[in-house]
Structures are given as C-alpha cells and as structure tokens.
Coordinates of C-alpha atoms in Angstrom, one line a residue:
M1 CA -77.7 94.6 35.4
I2 CA -76.8 93.2 38.9
R3 CA -74.9 95.7 41.1
F4 CA -72.8 94.6 44.1
C5 CA -72.2 96.9 47.0
R6 CA -68.8 97.1 48.7
T7 CA -70.0 95.0 51.6
T8 CA -71.3 92.3 49.4
V9 CA -68.0 92.2 47.5
L10 CA -66.0 91.9 50.7
I11 CA -68.2 89.1 52.0
F12 CA -67.8 87.3 48.6
L13 CA -64.0 87.7 48.7
T14 CA -63.8 86.5 52.3
V15 CA -65.8 83.4 51.6
A16 CA -63.7 82.7 48.5
C17 CA -60.5 82.9 50.5
L18 CA -61.9 80.6 53.2
Q19 CA -63.2 78.1 50.7
P20 CA -59.9 76.2 50.2
V21 CA -59.6 75.8 53.9
L22 CA -63.1 74.5 54.3
F23 CA -63.0 72.1 51.4
C24 CA -59.4 70.9 51.8
S25 CA -59.6 70.2 55.5
A26 CA -59.1 66.4 55.1
E27 CA -56.6 65.2 57.6
T28 CA -53.2 64.0 56.3
P29 CA -52.1 60.5 57.0
V30 CA -49.5 61.8 59.5
R31 CA -52.1 63.7 61.5
L32 CA -54.5 60.8 61.4
K33 CA -51.9 58.4 62.6
N34 CA -50.8 60.8 65.4
L35 CA -54.4 61.0 66.6
A36 CA -54.9 57.3 66.2
Q37 CA -51.9 56.6 68.3
K38 CA -53.3 58.8 71.1
Y39 CA -56.5 56.8 71.2
Y40 CA -54.5 53.5 70.9
W41 CA -52.4 54.2 74.0
G42 CA -54.8 56.5 75.8
A43 CA -52.3 59.4 75.7
G44 CA -54.1 62.5 76.7
V45 CA -57.5 61.0 75.8
Q46 CA -59.5 58.0 77.0
Q47 CA -58.1 54.8 75.4
N48 CA -60.4 53.8 72.5
Y49 CA -59.3 51.0 70.1
T50 CA -62.3 51.5 67.9
K51 CA -61.6 55.2 67.3
A52 CA -57.9 54.3 66.8
L53 CA -58.7 51.7 64.2
Q54 CA -61.1 54.0 62.3
L55 CA -58.3 56.7 62.1
Y56 CA -55.7 54.2 61.0
L57 CA -58.0 52.9 58.3
Q58 CA -58.6 56.5 57.1
A59 CA -54.8 56.9 56.8
A60 CA -54.5 53.5 55.1
E61 CA -57.1 54.6 52.6
Q62 CA -54.8 57.5 51.7
G63 CA -52.0 55.0 50.9
D64 CA -50.1 55.0 54.2
T65 CA -48.6 51.5 54.5
E66 CA -47.7 52.0 58.2
A67 CA -51.3 52.7 59.1
Q68 CA -52.3 49.7 56.9
F69 CA -50.0 47.5 58.8
I70 CA -51.2 48.6 62.2
A71 CA -54.9 48.2 61.2
G72 CA -54.1 44.7 59.9
G73 CA -52.6 43.8 63.3
M74 CA -55.7 45.2 65.1
Y75 CA -58.0 43.1 62.9
Y76 CA -55.8 40.1 63.6
R77 CA -55.9 40.5 67.4
G78 CA -59.5 41.8 67.4
M79 CA -58.7 45.2 68.9
G80 CA -61.5 47.7 68.5
T81 CA -63.3 45.3 66.3
P82 CA -64.2 41.6 66.2
Q83 CA -61.4 39.5 64.9
D84 CA -61.5 39.5 61.1
L85 CA -58.7 37.3 59.6
N86 CA -59.7 38.2 56.0
R87 CA -59.2 41.9 56.6
A88 CA -56.1 41.2 58.7
F89 CA -54.5 39.2 55.9
S90 CA -55.4 41.7 53.2
L91 CA -54.0 44.7 55.1
L92 CA -50.9 43.0 56.5
Y93 CA -50.0 41.4 53.1
G94 CA -50.7 44.7 51.3
A95 CA -48.4 46.6 53.6
A96 CA -45.7 43.9 53.6
V97 CA -45.3 43.7 49.8
K98 CA -44.8 47.5 49.9
G99 CA -42.0 47.0 52.5
N100 CA -43.9 47.8 55.7
S101 CA -43.8 44.8 58.1
T102 CA -42.3 43.5 61.3
P103 CA -40.9 40.1 62.2
Q104 CA -44.2 39.4 63.9
S105 CA -46.4 40.3 60.9
Q106 CA -44.1 38.4 58.6
R107 CA -44.6 35.4 60.9
I108 CA -48.4 35.8 60.7
L109 CA -48.2 35.9 56.9
G110 CA -46.1 32.7 57.0
Q111 CA -48.7 31.1 59.2
F112 CA -51.5 32.0 56.9
F113 CA -49.7 30.4 53.9
L114 CA -48.6 27.4 56.0
T115 CA -52.0 26.5 57.3
G116 CA -54.0 27.5 54.2
Q117 CA -56.3 29.6 56.5
I118 CA -58.1 32.3 54.5
I119 CA -55.9 31.8 51.5
P120 CA -54.7 28.7 49.5
Q121 CA -52.0 26.8 51.3
N122 CA -48.6 27.5 49.8
Y123 CA -45.4 26.2 51.4
A124 CA -43.1 28.2 49.2
E125 CA -44.8 31.5 50.3
A126 CA -44.8 30.3 53.9
M127 CA -41.0 29.7 53.7
K128 CA -40.5 33.1 52.1
W129 CA -42.2 35.0 55.0
Y130 CA -40.9 32.7 57.7
T131 CA -37.4 33.3 56.3
L132 CA -37.8 37.1 56.5
A133 CA -39.1 36.9 60.1
A134 CA -36.4 34.4 61.1
E135 CA -33.6 36.5 59.7
N136 CA -35.1 39.4 61.7
G137 CA -34.8 37.4 64.9
D138 CA -38.3 36.0 65.5
S139 CA -37.8 32.8 67.4
E140 CA -41.1 31.2 66.5
S141 CA -40.4 31.8 62.8
Q142 CA -37.0 30.3 63.2
S143 CA -38.5 27.1 64.6
E144 CA -41.2 27.0 61.9
L145 CA -38.6 27.5 59.2
A146 CA -36.5 24.7 60.7
V147 CA -39.5 22.4 60.5
L148 CA -40.0 23.3 56.8
Y149 CA -36.4 22.4 56.1
F150 CA -36.6 19.3 58.2
T151 CA -39.6 18.0 56.3
G152 CA -38.7 19.2 52.9
R153 CA -41.9 21.2 52.5
G154 CA -41.5 24.3 50.4
G155 CA -38.4 23.0 48.8
V156 CA -35.6 20.5 49.1
Q157 CA -35.1 18.8 52.5
D158 CA -32.0 20.3 54.2
L159 CA -31.2 18.9 57.7
E160 CA -28.3 21.2 58.3
K161 CA -30.4 24.3 57.7
A162 CA -33.1 22.7 59.9
F163 CA -30.5 22.3 62.7
F164 CA -29.2 25.8 62.2
W165 CA -32.6 27.4 62.6
F166 CA -33.7 25.1 65.5
E167 CA -30.5 26.1 67.4
K168 CA -31.1 29.8 66.7
S169 CA -34.6 29.5 68.1
A170 CA -33.6 27.2 71.0
R171 CA -31.0 29.7 72.1
Q172 CA -33.7 32.3 72.3
G173 CA -35.5 30.1 74.7
L174 CA -38.3 28.6 72.7
A175 CA -39.1 25.3 74.3
V176 CA -40.4 23.5 71.2
A177 CA -37.2 24.4 69.4
Q178 CA -35.1 23.2 72.3
Y179 CA -36.9 19.8 72.2
S180 CA -36.5 19.6 68.4
L181 CA -32.8 20.4 68.7
G182 CA -32.6 17.6 71.3
I183 CA -34.3 15.2 68.8
M184 CA -31.7 16.1 66.1
Y185 CA -28.8 15.3 68.5
Y186 CA -30.6 12.1 69.6
T187 CA -31.1 10.9 66.0
G188 CA -27.9 12.4 64.5
S189 CA -30.0 14.4 62.0
G190 CA -28.2 17.5 60.7
V191 CA -25.1 16.7 62.8
E192 CA -22.1 14.5 62.3
N193 CA -22.9 12.0 65.0
V194 CA -25.5 11.0 67.6
D195 CA -24.8 12.9 70.8
L196 CA -26.9 11.8 73.8
I197 CA -25.2 14.3 76.1
K198 CA -26.3 17.3 74.1
A199 CA -29.6 15.7 73.4
Y200 CA -30.2 15.4 77.1
G201 CA -29.1 19.0 77.7
W202 CA -31.6 20.4 75.2
F203 CA -34.4 18.1 76.4
S204 CA -33.7 19.3 79.9
L205 CA -34.1 22.9 79.0
A206 CA -37.4 22.2 77.2
A207 CA -38.5 20.2 80.3
G208 CA -37.7 23.2 82.5
Q209 CA -40.4 25.1 80.6
N210 CA -42.9 22.3 81.2
H211 CA -42.7 21.0 77.6
L212 CA -44.3 17.6 78.0
D213 CA -42.3 15.8 75.3
G214 CA -39.2 17.4 76.6
I215 CA -39.9 16.0 80.1
A216 CA -40.5 12.5 78.7
A217 CA -37.4 12.6 76.6
R218 CA -35.2 13.8 79.4
D219 CA -36.6 11.2 81.8
Y220 CA -36.0 8.5 79.3
L221 CA -32.4 9.4 78.7
Q222 CA -31.8 9.3 82.5
T223 CA -32.4 5.6 82.2
V224 CA -30.0 5.2 79.3
L225 CA -27.0 7.3 80.3
S226 CA -24.4 6.1 82.8
S227 CA -23.9 8.0 86.0
D228 CA -20.9 9.8 84.6
Q229 CA -22.7 10.6 81.3
L230 CA -25.7 11.9 83.2
L231 CA -23.5 14.2 85.3
E232 CA -21.9 15.5 82.1
A233 CA -25.2 15.9 80.4
Q234 CA -26.6 17.9 83.4
N235 CA -23.5 20.1 83.4
Y236 CA -24.0 20.7 79.7
A237 CA -27.7 21.6 80.3
L238 CA -26.6 24.1 83.0
Q239 CA -24.0 25.6 80.8
I240 CA -26.3 26.3 77.9
F241 CA -29.0 27.6 80.3
Q242 CA -26.5 30.1 81.7
E243 CA -25.4 31.1 78.2
I244 CA -29.0 31.7 77.2
N245 CA -29.9 33.7 80.3
S246 CA -26.7 35.6 80.8

C-alpha cells in the first residue's frame, strides 16, 4: 500500500490546481490581435511586421475574421512576408463572406475576379464586389463598376448607371473617371445630348492630373470650340474643380 505524507499531498494538490493555468494558457484572439497591433505599429515595441503577421494568423486560426482580414491584406501587400496572392485571396475572401471587409478589400476581391488572377475570371462576381466597394465610397471601384456597366460585362449594358458611377468617382478626384465622364459627354452616352462644354470641363480636370488622354482630349476640343464656348467650358471646369476641392 502506497502512503502519502502531508507534504506530498500538498504538492500534488498545488500542481493539480495550477494545471489548468499551465495547459489552458493559449492566447485568446483578442489578446493576440492586441499584441499583433503593437508589433504592426511599433507601439511600445520595435515594429515587426513578421511577428505581427504571425500573431494575426494565430488569431485567424481561432476563427477571428478581423485577424483573417488583416493577415490577408498583409499577404497582398507583402508586409512581413513575400507577397502571396493565393494566401491573400483565400484570407480576404474568407473574411469577406463572413462579413468582415472594407471598401479596399472589396475592391481587391473585385479585381481578382475581373482579371482572373489566381481564380477563374468571373464578371458577375467582380461586379458584386465592386458594387459593395462603390456603395461604400471607394472611387476606384466606382470607376471599375462604371466600366462594367458601360461595356455590359457582368450583366446588361446600362449607360445611365455607367454615367452615374463615373460621376461619383470623378467627383472624388479620380483622373481616369474624369476622363471617362468627359468621353460620355463628348459622345452623348448615358446623357440626353452631346455636351462639349461639360466634356471639356472634365477632360480639363483629368489633364490637370497629368492624365495623358485627358490632356489630348482637352487640347483637341480647344481647336473645336469657339472662343465663347471655350471660355464657358473653362469656367465650367473651374466650377467643378472648386466643388470637388471645397
């Protein structure tokens, strides 16, 4: 028969009480993310993207979609790791379908589907993600969505919706959207009539950002418009410039 002295029993009980702490010391997603954030920004520690990514991945493995989303963005930008678009898509998409995304990550997903990079090309899926990002105010997505409506890819061609989204993007200052909006006024697409005054105005704004096609289009219209029309067009360009930058 084995006998235990009081000291042995006390040691056994102490170890038994400590055991849950020792074996259940896995960090929670919240603590992992808080620590990851410190390494990401260099808050109180030396900035280290590699450690930040490792911690975010640990939290993501526990089902935290915010950490999954952040890790996906780091793989996409090559922060703390070589760029890995496969991992980026997998993490960003997995987080997004569970409701954790931003306009920027929605745009990235739209771009993946539009270009067929990493995954099969799918215009309907591209439109879905660009629409979410566009509705959340992302100017690049608004412009890409406008192109899809203009060309009819991903669904029925809708020039009025193309115009709507080009204007939204153009008024946020995106040069390519400003040029595209000028084209729609120049050709009368998505609007009631051709309007060279407004076309010039938007070409001029794009040209002001060194958009080469915008420069060429503006300079061409200078040879077409009368002196009075050119003055009106330049005043219109200044007006919308002030509206955008006010």
